[in-house]
mmCIF file of C-alpha atoms and ligand atoms in Angstrom:
data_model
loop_
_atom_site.group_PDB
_atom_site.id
_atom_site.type_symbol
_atom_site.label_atom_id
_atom_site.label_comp_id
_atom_site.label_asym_id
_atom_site.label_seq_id
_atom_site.Cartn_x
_atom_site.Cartn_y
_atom_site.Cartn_z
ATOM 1 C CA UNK A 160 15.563 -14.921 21.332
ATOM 2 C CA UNK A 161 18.324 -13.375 19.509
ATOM 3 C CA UNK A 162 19.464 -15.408 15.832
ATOM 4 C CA UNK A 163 22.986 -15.537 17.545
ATOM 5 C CA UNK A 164 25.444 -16.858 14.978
ATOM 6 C CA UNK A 165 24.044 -18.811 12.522
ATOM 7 C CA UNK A 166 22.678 -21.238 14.839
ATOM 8 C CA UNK A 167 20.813 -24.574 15.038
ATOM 9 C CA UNK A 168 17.552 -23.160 16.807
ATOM 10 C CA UNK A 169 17.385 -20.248 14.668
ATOM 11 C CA UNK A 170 17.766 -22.312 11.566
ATOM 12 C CA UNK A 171 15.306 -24.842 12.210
ATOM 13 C CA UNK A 172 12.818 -21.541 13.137
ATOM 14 C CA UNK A 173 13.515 -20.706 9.285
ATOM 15 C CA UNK A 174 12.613 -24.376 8.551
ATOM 16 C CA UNK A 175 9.064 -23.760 9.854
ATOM 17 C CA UNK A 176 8.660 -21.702 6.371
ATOM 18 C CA UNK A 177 7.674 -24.436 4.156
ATOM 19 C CA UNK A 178 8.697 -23.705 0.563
ATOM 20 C CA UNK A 179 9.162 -25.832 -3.169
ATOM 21 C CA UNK A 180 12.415 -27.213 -3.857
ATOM 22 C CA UNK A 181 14.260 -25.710 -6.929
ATOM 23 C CA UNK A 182 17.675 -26.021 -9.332
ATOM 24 C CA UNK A 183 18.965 -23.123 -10.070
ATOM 25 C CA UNK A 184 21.697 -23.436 -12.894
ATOM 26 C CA UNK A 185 23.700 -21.429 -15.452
ATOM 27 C CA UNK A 186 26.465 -21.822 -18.221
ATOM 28 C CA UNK A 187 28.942 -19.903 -19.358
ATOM 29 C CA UNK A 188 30.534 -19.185 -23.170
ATOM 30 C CA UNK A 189 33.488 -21.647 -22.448
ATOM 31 C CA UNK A 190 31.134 -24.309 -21.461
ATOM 32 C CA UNK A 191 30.954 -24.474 -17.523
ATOM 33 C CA UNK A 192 27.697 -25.072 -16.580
ATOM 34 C CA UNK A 193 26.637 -25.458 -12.928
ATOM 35 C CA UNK A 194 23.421 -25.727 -10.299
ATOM 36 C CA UNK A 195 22.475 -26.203 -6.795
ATOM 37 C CA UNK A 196 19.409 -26.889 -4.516
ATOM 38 C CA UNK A 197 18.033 -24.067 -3.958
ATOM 39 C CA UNK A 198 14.416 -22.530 -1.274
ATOM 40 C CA UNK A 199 15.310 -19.438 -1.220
ATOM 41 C CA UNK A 200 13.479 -18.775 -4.957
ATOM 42 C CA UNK A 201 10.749 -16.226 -5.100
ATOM 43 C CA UNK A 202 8.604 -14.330 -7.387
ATOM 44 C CA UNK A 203 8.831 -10.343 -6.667
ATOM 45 C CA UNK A 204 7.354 -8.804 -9.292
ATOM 46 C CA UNK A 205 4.480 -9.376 -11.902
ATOM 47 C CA UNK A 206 5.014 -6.629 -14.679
ATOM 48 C CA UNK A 207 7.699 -6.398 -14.811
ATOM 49 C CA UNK A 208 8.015 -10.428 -14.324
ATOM 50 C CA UNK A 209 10.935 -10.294 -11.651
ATOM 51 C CA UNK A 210 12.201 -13.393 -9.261
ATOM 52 C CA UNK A 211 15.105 -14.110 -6.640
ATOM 53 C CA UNK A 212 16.879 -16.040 -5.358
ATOM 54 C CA UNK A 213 20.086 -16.269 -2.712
ATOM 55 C CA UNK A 214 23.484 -18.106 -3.457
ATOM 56 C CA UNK A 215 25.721 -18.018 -0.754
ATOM 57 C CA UNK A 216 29.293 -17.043 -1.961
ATOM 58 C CA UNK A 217 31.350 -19.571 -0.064
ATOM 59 C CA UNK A 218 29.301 -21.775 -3.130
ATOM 60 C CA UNK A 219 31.778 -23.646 -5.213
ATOM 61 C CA UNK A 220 29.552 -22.906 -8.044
ATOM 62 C CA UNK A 221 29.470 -18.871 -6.594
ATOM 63 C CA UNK A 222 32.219 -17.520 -9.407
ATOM 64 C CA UNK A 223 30.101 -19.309 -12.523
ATOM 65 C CA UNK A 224 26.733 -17.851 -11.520
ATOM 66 C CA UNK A 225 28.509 -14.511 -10.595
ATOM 67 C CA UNK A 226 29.845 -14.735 -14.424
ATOM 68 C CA UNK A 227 26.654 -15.380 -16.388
ATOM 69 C CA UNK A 228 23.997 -13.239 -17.199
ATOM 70 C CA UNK A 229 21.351 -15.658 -17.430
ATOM 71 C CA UNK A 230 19.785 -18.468 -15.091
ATOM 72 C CA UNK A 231 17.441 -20.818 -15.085
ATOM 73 C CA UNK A 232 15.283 -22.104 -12.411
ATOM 74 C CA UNK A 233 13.898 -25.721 -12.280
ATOM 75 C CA UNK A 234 10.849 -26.057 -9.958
ATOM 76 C CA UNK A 235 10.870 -29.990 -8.803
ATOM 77 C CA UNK A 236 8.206 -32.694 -8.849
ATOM 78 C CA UNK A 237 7.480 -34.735 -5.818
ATOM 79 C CA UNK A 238 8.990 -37.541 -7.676
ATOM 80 C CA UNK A 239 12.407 -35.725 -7.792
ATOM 81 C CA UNK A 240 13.737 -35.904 -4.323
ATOM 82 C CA UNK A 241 16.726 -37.199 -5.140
ATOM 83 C CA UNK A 242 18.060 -34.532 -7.362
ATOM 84 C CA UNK A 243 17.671 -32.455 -3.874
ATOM 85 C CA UNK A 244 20.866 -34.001 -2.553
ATOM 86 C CA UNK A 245 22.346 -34.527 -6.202
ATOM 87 C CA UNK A 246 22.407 -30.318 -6.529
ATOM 88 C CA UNK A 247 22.811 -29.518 -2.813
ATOM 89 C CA UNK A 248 26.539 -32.044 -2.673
ATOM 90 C CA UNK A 249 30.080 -30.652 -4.351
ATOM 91 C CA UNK A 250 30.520 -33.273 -7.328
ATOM 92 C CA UNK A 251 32.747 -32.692 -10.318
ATOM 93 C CA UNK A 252 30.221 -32.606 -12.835
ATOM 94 C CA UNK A 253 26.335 -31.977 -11.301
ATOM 95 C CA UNK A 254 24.958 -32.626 -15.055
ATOM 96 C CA UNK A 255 26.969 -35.928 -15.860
ATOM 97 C CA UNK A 256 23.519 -38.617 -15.246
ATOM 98 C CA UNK A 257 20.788 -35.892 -15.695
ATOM 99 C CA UNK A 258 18.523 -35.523 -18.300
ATOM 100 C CA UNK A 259 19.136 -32.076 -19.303
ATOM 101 C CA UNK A 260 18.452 -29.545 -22.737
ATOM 102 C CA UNK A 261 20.305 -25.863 -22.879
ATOM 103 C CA UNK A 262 17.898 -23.118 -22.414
ATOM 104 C CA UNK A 263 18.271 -19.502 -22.467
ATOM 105 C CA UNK A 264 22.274 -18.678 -22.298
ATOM 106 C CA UNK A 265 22.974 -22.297 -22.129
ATOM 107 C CA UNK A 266 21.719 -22.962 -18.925
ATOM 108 C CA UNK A 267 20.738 -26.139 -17.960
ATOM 109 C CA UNK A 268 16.840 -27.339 -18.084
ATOM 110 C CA UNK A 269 16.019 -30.174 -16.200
ATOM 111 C CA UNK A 270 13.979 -33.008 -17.343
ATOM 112 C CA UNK A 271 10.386 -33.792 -15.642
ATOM 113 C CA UNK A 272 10.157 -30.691 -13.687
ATOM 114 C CA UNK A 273 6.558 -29.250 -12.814
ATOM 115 C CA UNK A 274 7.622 -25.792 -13.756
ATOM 116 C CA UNK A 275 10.778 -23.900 -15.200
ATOM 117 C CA UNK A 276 11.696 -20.102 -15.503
ATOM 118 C CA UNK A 277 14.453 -18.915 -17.856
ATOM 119 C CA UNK A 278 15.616 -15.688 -16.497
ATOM 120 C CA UNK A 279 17.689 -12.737 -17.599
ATOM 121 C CA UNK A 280 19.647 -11.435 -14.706
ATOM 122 C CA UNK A 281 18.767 -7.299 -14.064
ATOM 123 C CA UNK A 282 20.046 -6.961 -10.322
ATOM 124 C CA UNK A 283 22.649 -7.979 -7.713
ATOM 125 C CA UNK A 284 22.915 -7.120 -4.432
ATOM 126 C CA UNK A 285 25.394 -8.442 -1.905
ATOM 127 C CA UNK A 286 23.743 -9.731 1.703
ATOM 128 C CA UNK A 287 26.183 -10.876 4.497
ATOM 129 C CA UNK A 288 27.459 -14.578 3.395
ATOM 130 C CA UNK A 289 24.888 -14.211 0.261
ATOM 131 C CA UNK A 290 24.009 -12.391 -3.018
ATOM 132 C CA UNK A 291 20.824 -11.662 -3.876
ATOM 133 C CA UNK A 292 20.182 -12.453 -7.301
ATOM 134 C CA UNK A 293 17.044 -11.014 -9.564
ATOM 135 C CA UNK A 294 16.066 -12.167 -12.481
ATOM 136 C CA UNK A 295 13.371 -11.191 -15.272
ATOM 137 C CA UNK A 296 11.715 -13.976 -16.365
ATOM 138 C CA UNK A 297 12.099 -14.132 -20.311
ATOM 139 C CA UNK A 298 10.238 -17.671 -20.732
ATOM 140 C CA UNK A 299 8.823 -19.879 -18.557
ATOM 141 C CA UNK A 300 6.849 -23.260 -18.249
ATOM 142 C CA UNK A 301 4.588 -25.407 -16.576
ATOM 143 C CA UNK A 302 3.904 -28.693 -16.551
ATOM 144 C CA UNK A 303 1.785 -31.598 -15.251
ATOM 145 C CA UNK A 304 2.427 -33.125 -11.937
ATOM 146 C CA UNK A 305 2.960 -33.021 -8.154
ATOM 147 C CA UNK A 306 5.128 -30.351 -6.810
ATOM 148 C CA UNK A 307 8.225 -31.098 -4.191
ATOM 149 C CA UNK A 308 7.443 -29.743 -0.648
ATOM 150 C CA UNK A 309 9.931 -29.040 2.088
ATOM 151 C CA UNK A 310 9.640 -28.002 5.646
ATOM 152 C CA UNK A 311 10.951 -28.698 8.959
ATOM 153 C CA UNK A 312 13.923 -30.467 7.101
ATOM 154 C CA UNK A 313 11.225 -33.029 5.298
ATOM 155 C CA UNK A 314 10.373 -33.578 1.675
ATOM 156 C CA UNK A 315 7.057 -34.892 0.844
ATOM 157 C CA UNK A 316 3.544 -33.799 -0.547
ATOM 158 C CA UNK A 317 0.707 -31.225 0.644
ATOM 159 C CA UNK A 318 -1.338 -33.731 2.392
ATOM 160 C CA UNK A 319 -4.913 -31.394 1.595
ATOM 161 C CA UNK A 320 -6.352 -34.114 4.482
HETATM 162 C C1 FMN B 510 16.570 -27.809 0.647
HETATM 163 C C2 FMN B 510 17.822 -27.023 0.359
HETATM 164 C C3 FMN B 510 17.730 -25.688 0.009
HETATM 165 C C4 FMN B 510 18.882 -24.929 -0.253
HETATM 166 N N1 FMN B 510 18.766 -23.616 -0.603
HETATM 167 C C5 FMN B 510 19.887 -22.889 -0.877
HETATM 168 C C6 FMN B 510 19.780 -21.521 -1.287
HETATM 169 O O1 FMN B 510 18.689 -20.963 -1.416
HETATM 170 N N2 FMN B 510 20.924 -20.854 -1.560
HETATM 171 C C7 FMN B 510 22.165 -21.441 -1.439
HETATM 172 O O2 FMN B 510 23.173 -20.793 -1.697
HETATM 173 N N3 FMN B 510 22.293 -22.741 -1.048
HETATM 174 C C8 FMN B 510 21.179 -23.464 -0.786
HETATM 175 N N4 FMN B 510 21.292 -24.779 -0.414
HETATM 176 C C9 FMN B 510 22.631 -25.356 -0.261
HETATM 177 C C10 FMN B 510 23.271 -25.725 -1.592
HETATM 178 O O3 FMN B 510 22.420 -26.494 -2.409
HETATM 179 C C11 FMN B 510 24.560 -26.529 -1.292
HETATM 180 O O4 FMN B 510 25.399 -25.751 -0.459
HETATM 181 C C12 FMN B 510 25.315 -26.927 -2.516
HETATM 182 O O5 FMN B 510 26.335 -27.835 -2.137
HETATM 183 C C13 FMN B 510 26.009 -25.813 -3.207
HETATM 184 O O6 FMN B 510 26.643 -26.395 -4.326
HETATM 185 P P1 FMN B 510 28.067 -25.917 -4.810
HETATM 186 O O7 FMN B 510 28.920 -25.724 -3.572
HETATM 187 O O8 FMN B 510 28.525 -27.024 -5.712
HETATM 188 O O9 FMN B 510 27.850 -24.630 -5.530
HETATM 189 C C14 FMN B 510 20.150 -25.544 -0.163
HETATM 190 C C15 FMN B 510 20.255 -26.912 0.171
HETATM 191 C C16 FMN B 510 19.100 -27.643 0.414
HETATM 192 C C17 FMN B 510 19.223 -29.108 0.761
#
């Protein structure tokens, strides 16, 4: 089958790729700060310690991340499912009733995470209806707990059973 344009079959073929769920966000000097659910997160290189990620640029938070030279990437715990649908809906202010410290640049840091990399952005590189971010980790860190799992279009656990 071809991919055709944009379609259901072919997206739910993607969906078969089970990933973690992550927040990516940024800030700016004047104080914008901004973050959305994002899978397409992935580590590219060890030394140096590169990641990417994908933001599509219809994204009303697109022209912020475009602006800022750093980002930060929250990895979710299984117990955060419903920040997936807080950070993947428009709202006027995504940080108003989350728990939240400034990291690198100012951007955000999300409470209760299971991991968290604060990234310098090296490289840009403009896909179809996305731009491919990369990033060189500058700190990261991990914590205790149960990682977020998504695939097929459901969140949930690695059942190991
Ligand atoms: C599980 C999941 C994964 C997502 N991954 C991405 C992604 O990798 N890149 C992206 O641009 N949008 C992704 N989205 C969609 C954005 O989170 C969503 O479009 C969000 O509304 C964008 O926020 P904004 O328009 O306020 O910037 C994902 C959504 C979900 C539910």
């Amino acid at each position: 089958m071809r991919p055709g344009d944009g379609g259901r079959d072919y997206r739910h073929a993607l969906g078969s790729f089970a990933t973690g769920i992550t927040v990516v966000t940024c800030a700016l000097p004047d104080g914008r700060r901004d973050g959305l659910t994002v899978n397409s997160f992935t580590s590219v290189s060890l030394e140096p310690p590169l990641v990417s990620w994908c933001l599509g640029v219809g994204a009303v938070s697109f022209p912020v991340f475009d602006a800022s030279p750093h980002f930060a990437v929250n990895v979710l715990a299984l117990d955060q499912q419903s920040l997936v649908w807080h950070f993947a809906s428009r709202r006027e202010d995504k940080f108003a009733e989350v728990d939240a410290s400034a990291g690198l640049g100012g951007a955000p840091l999300l409470d209760g995470c299971v991991a968290r990399f604060e990234c310098r952005r090296v490289g840009r590189h403009e896909a179809g209806d996305h731009v491919i971010y990369l990033g060189e980790v500058e700190r990261y860190a991990r914590f205790e707990g149960e990682p977020l799992v998504h695939v097929q279009g459901r969140y949930g656990r690695l059942d190991d059973g």
